[in-house]
Amino acid sequence: MPVDLKVLSNHIYEYRKGVRNMVLFTFNEKYKDYALGRLQHQGIEYILQPVGNDRLNLYFGKKECLDAIRLIVTKPLCKLSPEEDFILGAMLGYDICAQCQRFCERKTKKN
């Protein structure tokens, strides 16, 4: 099994166990049908966004989280404001202190 698909399986497992409310999975588009089929089979909501270079971002998880993603992530991730980036990281369960540090660094660079 390719590494991308092992990572997807782990993400689905963590979501199902309640470890995460939402997941961002970036993968090669050649696995798109498999990935979407797995989520659809399990009744998991998702959002798919092209990244470029044959890569896709796949957000999946609770409806409330995905509704917020639809409003926040309307452009490439590298173009998110410091505030949008912070919210996304927090929603994904990233270390909050690291997110605070990242926010401060990005915010002071822009000003």
Short mmCIF file of N, CA and C in Angstrom, two decimals:
data_model
loop_
_atom_site.label_atom_id
_atom_site.label_comp_id
_atom_site.label_asym_id
_atom_site.label_seq_id
_atom_site.Cartn_x
_atom_site.Cartn_y
_atom_site.Cartn_z
N MET A 1 0.86 -1.18 0.00
CA MET A 1 0.00 0.00 0.00
C MET A 1 0.91 1.24 0.00
N PRO A 2 0.65 2.20 -0.90
CA PRO A 2 1.45 3.43 -0.95
C PRO A 2 1.34 4.22 0.36
N VAL A 3 2.39 4.97 0.66
CA VAL A 3 2.45 5.75 1.89
C VAL A 3 1.25 6.69 2.01
N ASP A 4 0.89 7.39 0.92
CA ASP A 4 -0.25 8.31 0.96
C ASP A 4 -1.50 7.60 1.49
N LEU A 5 -1.74 6.39 1.05
CA LEU A 5 -2.95 5.68 1.46
C LEU A 5 -2.86 5.17 2.90
N LYS A 6 -1.66 4.86 3.36
CA LYS A 6 -1.48 4.50 4.77
C LYS A 6 -1.77 5.71 5.67
N VAL A 7 -1.29 6.87 5.24
CA VAL A 7 -1.54 8.10 6.00
C VAL A 7 -3.04 8.37 6.04
N LEU A 8 -3.72 8.24 4.90
CA LEU A 8 -5.18 8.44 4.86
C LEU A 8 -5.87 7.50 5.84
N SER A 9 -5.50 6.24 5.82
CA SER A 9 -6.12 5.27 6.73
C SER A 9 -5.94 5.68 8.18
N ASN A 10 -4.75 6.16 8.52
CA ASN A 10 -4.49 6.61 9.88
C ASN A 10 -5.34 7.83 10.23
N HIS A 11 -5.46 8.77 9.31
CA HIS A 11 -6.29 9.96 9.55
C HIS A 11 -7.76 9.56 9.77
N ILE A 12 -8.25 8.66 8.95
CA ILE A 12 -9.64 8.22 9.10
C ILE A 12 -9.83 7.55 10.46
N TYR A 13 -8.87 6.71 10.84
CA TYR A 13 -8.92 6.04 12.14
C TYR A 13 -8.98 7.06 13.27
N GLU A 14 -8.09 8.05 13.23
CA GLU A 14 -8.07 9.08 14.29
C GLU A 14 -9.36 9.88 14.31
N TYR A 15 -9.91 10.20 13.15
CA TYR A 15 -11.18 10.92 13.11
C TYR A 15 -12.30 10.06 13.72
N ARG A 16 -12.37 8.82 13.32
CA ARG A 16 -13.41 7.92 13.83
C ARG A 16 -13.31 7.72 15.35
N LYS A 17 -12.10 7.73 15.88
CA LYS A 17 -11.89 7.54 17.32
C LYS A 17 -12.07 8.83 18.11
N GLY A 18 -12.30 9.95 17.44
CA GLY A 18 -12.51 11.22 18.13
C GLY A 18 -11.24 11.95 18.50
N VAL A 19 -10.10 11.49 17.98
CA VAL A 19 -8.84 12.17 18.26
C VAL A 19 -8.81 13.53 17.56
N ARG A 20 -9.43 13.59 16.39
CA ARG A 20 -9.49 14.83 15.60
C ARG A 20 -10.93 15.10 15.18
N ASN A 21 -11.28 16.38 15.10
CA ASN A 21 -12.59 16.77 14.57
C ASN A 21 -12.52 17.03 13.08
N MET A 22 -11.29 17.32 12.61
CA MET A 22 -11.09 17.63 11.20
C MET A 22 -9.66 17.25 10.82
N VAL A 23 -9.50 16.89 9.57
CA VAL A 23 -8.21 16.47 9.05
C VAL A 23 -7.93 17.20 7.75
N LEU A 24 -6.67 17.57 7.53
CA LEU A 24 -6.20 18.06 6.23
C LEU A 24 -5.20 17.03 5.73
N PHE A 25 -5.51 16.42 4.60
CA PHE A 25 -4.68 15.39 4.00
C PHE A 25 -4.28 15.86 2.60
N THR A 26 -2.99 16.01 2.36
CA THR A 26 -2.47 16.41 1.06
C THR A 26 -1.87 15.18 0.40
N PHE A 27 -2.29 14.92 -0.85
CA PHE A 27 -1.88 13.67 -1.48
C PHE A 27 -1.83 13.81 -3.00
N ASN A 28 -1.26 12.81 -3.64
CA ASN A 28 -1.16 12.77 -5.09
C ASN A 28 -2.54 12.50 -5.68
N GLU A 29 -2.89 13.25 -6.71
CA GLU A 29 -4.24 13.14 -7.28
C GLU A 29 -4.53 11.78 -7.90
N LYS A 30 -3.52 10.97 -8.14
CA LYS A 30 -3.78 9.63 -8.70
C LYS A 30 -4.54 8.75 -7.71
N TYR A 31 -4.56 9.14 -6.43
CA TYR A 31 -5.29 8.39 -5.41
C TYR A 31 -6.66 8.99 -5.10
N LYS A 32 -7.06 9.97 -5.89
CA LYS A 32 -8.31 10.70 -5.63
C LYS A 32 -9.52 9.76 -5.53
N ASP A 33 -9.72 8.91 -6.52
CA ASP A 33 -10.90 8.03 -6.51
C ASP A 33 -10.91 7.13 -5.28
N TYR A 34 -9.76 6.59 -4.93
CA TYR A 34 -9.66 5.72 -3.76
C TYR A 34 -10.01 6.51 -2.49
N ALA A 35 -9.39 7.68 -2.33
CA ALA A 35 -9.58 8.48 -1.11
C ALA A 35 -11.05 8.89 -0.96
N LEU A 36 -11.62 9.42 -2.04
CA LEU A 36 -13.01 9.86 -1.96
C LEU A 36 -13.95 8.68 -1.74
N GLY A 37 -13.64 7.55 -2.36
CA GLY A 37 -14.45 6.35 -2.16
C GLY A 37 -14.46 5.90 -0.71
N ARG A 38 -13.28 5.94 -0.06
CA ARG A 38 -13.19 5.56 1.36
C ARG A 38 -14.06 6.46 2.22
N LEU A 39 -13.97 7.78 1.97
CA LEU A 39 -14.75 8.72 2.78
C LEU A 39 -16.25 8.56 2.51
N GLN A 40 -16.62 8.44 1.25
CA GLN A 40 -18.03 8.28 0.91
C GLN A 40 -18.60 7.00 1.50
N HIS A 41 -17.84 5.93 1.43
CA HIS A 41 -18.28 4.64 1.98
C HIS A 41 -18.55 4.74 3.49
N GLN A 42 -17.77 5.57 4.17
CA GLN A 42 -17.93 5.71 5.62
C GLN A 42 -18.83 6.89 6.01
N GLY A 43 -19.37 7.58 5.00
CA GLY A 43 -20.28 8.69 5.28
C GLY A 43 -19.59 9.90 5.90
N ILE A 44 -18.34 10.13 5.54
CA ILE A 44 -17.59 11.25 6.08
C ILE A 44 -17.61 12.40 5.09
N GLU A 45 -18.01 13.57 5.57
CA GLU A 45 -18.03 14.76 4.71
C GLU A 45 -16.62 15.22 4.40
N TYR A 46 -16.46 15.84 3.23
CA TYR A 46 -15.13 16.31 2.84
C TYR A 46 -15.22 17.49 1.88
N ILE A 47 -14.07 18.16 1.74
CA ILE A 47 -13.87 19.23 0.76
C ILE A 47 -12.57 18.89 0.04
N LEU A 48 -12.59 18.97 -1.27
CA LEU A 48 -11.40 18.69 -2.06
C LEU A 48 -10.96 19.96 -2.77
N GLN A 49 -9.68 20.30 -2.64
CA GLN A 49 -9.13 21.49 -3.29
C GLN A 49 -7.83 21.15 -4.00
N PRO A 50 -7.70 21.56 -5.26
CA PRO A 50 -6.43 21.33 -5.97
C PRO A 50 -5.34 22.22 -5.39
N VAL A 51 -4.12 21.68 -5.34
CA VAL A 51 -2.97 22.42 -4.85
C VAL A 51 -2.07 22.80 -6.01
N GLY A 52 -1.98 21.95 -7.00
CA GLY A 52 -1.04 22.09 -8.10
C GLY A 52 -0.01 20.99 -8.02
N ASN A 53 0.78 20.84 -9.06
CA ASN A 53 1.81 19.79 -9.10
C ASN A 53 1.24 18.40 -8.81
N ASP A 54 0.04 18.13 -9.35
CA ASP A 54 -0.61 16.82 -9.19
C ASP A 54 -0.94 16.48 -7.74
N ARG A 55 -1.12 17.50 -6.89
CA ARG A 55 -1.45 17.29 -5.48
C ARG A 55 -2.83 17.88 -5.19
N LEU A 56 -3.49 17.29 -4.20
CA LEU A 56 -4.81 17.75 -3.76
C LEU A 56 -4.81 17.90 -2.24
N ASN A 57 -5.56 18.88 -1.75
CA ASN A 57 -5.84 19.00 -0.33
C ASN A 57 -7.23 18.44 -0.10
N LEU A 58 -7.32 17.54 0.85
CA LEU A 58 -8.59 16.93 1.20
C LEU A 58 -8.86 17.22 2.67
N TYR A 59 -9.87 18.02 2.93
CA TYR A 59 -10.31 18.29 4.29
C TYR A 59 -11.47 17.34 4.56
N PHE A 60 -11.46 16.69 5.71
CA PHE A 60 -12.63 15.90 6.07
C PHE A 60 -12.83 15.93 7.57
N GLY A 61 -14.09 15.75 7.95
CA GLY A 61 -14.41 15.78 9.37
C GLY A 61 -15.83 16.24 9.63
N LYS A 62 -16.00 16.86 10.78
CA LYS A 62 -17.33 17.28 11.20
C LYS A 62 -17.84 18.44 10.34
N LYS A 63 -19.13 18.42 10.14
CA LYS A 63 -19.78 19.41 9.27
C LYS A 63 -19.48 20.84 9.69
N GLU A 64 -19.52 21.11 11.00
CA GLU A 64 -19.29 22.47 11.49
C GLU A 64 -17.90 22.96 11.09
N CYS A 65 -16.93 22.08 11.18
CA CYS A 65 -15.55 22.44 10.81
C CYS A 65 -15.45 22.70 9.32
N LEU A 66 -16.05 21.83 8.53
CA LEU A 66 -15.99 22.00 7.07
C LEU A 66 -16.73 23.26 6.62
N ASP A 67 -17.82 23.60 7.30
CA ASP A 67 -18.53 24.85 6.97
C ASP A 67 -17.61 26.05 7.18
N ALA A 68 -16.83 26.02 8.26
CA ALA A 68 -15.88 27.11 8.52
C ALA A 68 -14.77 27.11 7.48
N ILE A 69 -14.28 25.94 7.10
CA ILE A 69 -13.23 25.86 6.08
C ILE A 69 -13.70 26.47 4.78
N ARG A 70 -14.94 26.23 4.42
CA ARG A 70 -15.48 26.81 3.17
C ARG A 70 -15.43 28.34 3.19
N LEU A 71 -15.52 28.94 4.37
CA LEU A 71 -15.47 30.39 4.49
C LEU A 71 -14.05 30.92 4.65
N ILE A 72 -13.17 30.13 5.25
CA ILE A 72 -11.81 30.59 5.55
C ILE A 72 -10.83 30.31 4.41
N VAL A 73 -10.86 29.10 3.89
CA VAL A 73 -9.85 28.68 2.91
C VAL A 73 -10.41 28.87 1.50
N THR A 74 -10.36 30.11 1.05
CA THR A 74 -10.89 30.45 -0.27
C THR A 74 -9.77 30.78 -1.26
N LYS A 75 -8.55 30.50 -0.85
CA LYS A 75 -7.37 30.77 -1.67
C LYS A 75 -6.29 29.77 -1.28
N PRO A 76 -5.17 29.75 -1.98
CA PRO A 76 -4.10 28.83 -1.59
C PRO A 76 -3.67 29.08 -0.15
N LEU A 77 -3.27 28.01 0.54
CA LEU A 77 -2.90 28.12 1.95
C LEU A 77 -1.78 29.13 2.19
N CYS A 78 -0.86 29.25 1.25
CA CYS A 78 0.25 30.20 1.42
C CYS A 78 -0.22 31.65 1.35
N LYS A 79 -1.45 31.88 0.90
CA LYS A 79 -2.01 33.23 0.79
C LYS A 79 -2.94 33.58 1.95
N LEU A 80 -3.11 32.67 2.90
CA LEU A 80 -3.98 32.96 4.04
C LEU A 80 -3.37 34.06 4.89
N SER A 81 -4.24 34.88 5.47
CA SER A 81 -3.78 35.91 6.40
C SER A 81 -3.25 35.21 7.66
N PRO A 82 -2.47 35.92 8.48
CA PRO A 82 -2.02 35.32 9.74
C PRO A 82 -3.18 34.82 10.60
N GLU A 83 -4.28 35.56 10.59
CA GLU A 83 -5.45 35.17 11.37
C GLU A 83 -6.08 33.89 10.82
N GLU A 84 -6.25 33.83 9.49
CA GLU A 84 -6.83 32.64 8.86
C GLU A 84 -5.94 31.42 9.09
N ASP A 85 -4.63 31.61 8.96
CA ASP A 85 -3.67 30.54 9.18
C ASP A 85 -3.75 30.03 10.62
N PHE A 86 -3.87 30.94 11.57
CA PHE A 86 -3.97 30.56 12.98
C PHE A 86 -5.23 29.74 13.22
N ILE A 87 -6.35 30.21 12.70
CA ILE A 87 -7.62 29.50 12.89
C ILE A 87 -7.54 28.10 12.29
N LEU A 88 -6.99 28.00 11.09
CA LEU A 88 -6.87 26.70 10.44
C LEU A 88 -6.01 25.75 11.28
N GLY A 89 -4.87 26.23 11.73
CA GLY A 89 -3.99 25.39 12.55
C GLY A 89 -4.67 24.94 13.83
N ALA A 90 -5.39 25.84 14.46
CA ALA A 90 -6.11 25.49 15.70
C ALA A 90 -7.19 24.45 15.41
N MET A 91 -7.91 24.63 14.30
CA MET A 91 -8.96 23.67 13.94
C MET A 91 -8.39 22.29 13.64
N LEU A 92 -7.18 22.26 13.12
CA LEU A 92 -6.54 20.98 12.79
C LEU A 92 -5.88 20.33 14.01
N GLY A 93 -5.91 21.03 15.14
CA GLY A 93 -5.37 20.47 16.37
C GLY A 93 -3.87 20.60 16.52
N TYR A 94 -3.29 21.54 15.77
CA TYR A 94 -1.85 21.76 15.89
C TYR A 94 -1.54 22.36 17.25
N ASP A 95 -0.32 22.19 17.71
CA ASP A 95 0.13 22.71 18.99
C ASP A 95 -0.20 24.20 19.07
N ILE A 96 -1.00 24.58 20.06
CA ILE A 96 -1.50 25.96 20.13
C ILE A 96 -0.37 26.95 20.41
N CYS A 97 0.62 26.58 21.20
CA CYS A 97 1.74 27.49 21.45
C CYS A 97 2.55 27.71 20.17
N ALA A 98 2.75 26.66 19.40
CA ALA A 98 3.45 26.80 18.12
C ALA A 98 2.63 27.66 17.17
N GLN A 99 1.32 27.52 17.21
CA GLN A 99 0.45 28.34 16.37
C GLN A 99 0.54 29.81 16.78
N CYS A 100 0.58 30.06 18.07
CA CYS A 100 0.72 31.44 18.56
C CYS A 100 2.04 32.04 18.09
N GLN A 101 3.11 31.28 18.20
CA GLN A 101 4.41 31.75 17.74
C GLN A 101 4.39 32.02 16.24
N ARG A 102 3.82 31.11 15.47
CA ARG A 102 3.72 31.27 14.01
C ARG A 102 2.90 32.52 13.67
N PHE A 103 1.79 32.71 14.39
CA PHE A 103 0.95 33.88 14.16
C PHE A 103 1.74 35.16 14.40
N CYS A 104 2.43 35.24 15.52
CA CYS A 104 3.19 36.45 15.85
C CYS A 104 4.27 36.72 14.81
N GLU A 105 4.96 35.68 14.39
CA GLU A 105 5.99 35.85 13.36
C GLU A 105 5.39 36.35 12.05
N ARG A 106 4.29 35.74 11.63
CA ARG A 106 3.67 36.15 10.37
C ARG A 106 3.07 37.56 10.47
N LYS A 107 2.49 37.86 11.61
CA LYS A 107 1.85 39.17 11.80
C LYS A 107 2.89 40.29 11.80
N THR A 108 4.01 40.09 12.46
CA THR A 108 5.02 41.14 12.52
C THR A 108 5.75 41.30 11.19
N LYS A 109 5.83 40.24 10.39
CA LYS A 109 6.43 40.34 9.05
C LYS A 109 5.59 41.19 8.12
N LYS A 110 4.25 41.11 8.26
CA LYS A 110 3.35 41.83 7.36
C LYS A 110 3.28 43.32 7.69
N ASN A 111 3.53 43.67 8.94
CA ASN A 111 3.40 45.08 9.36
C ASN A 111 4.68 45.83 9.19
#
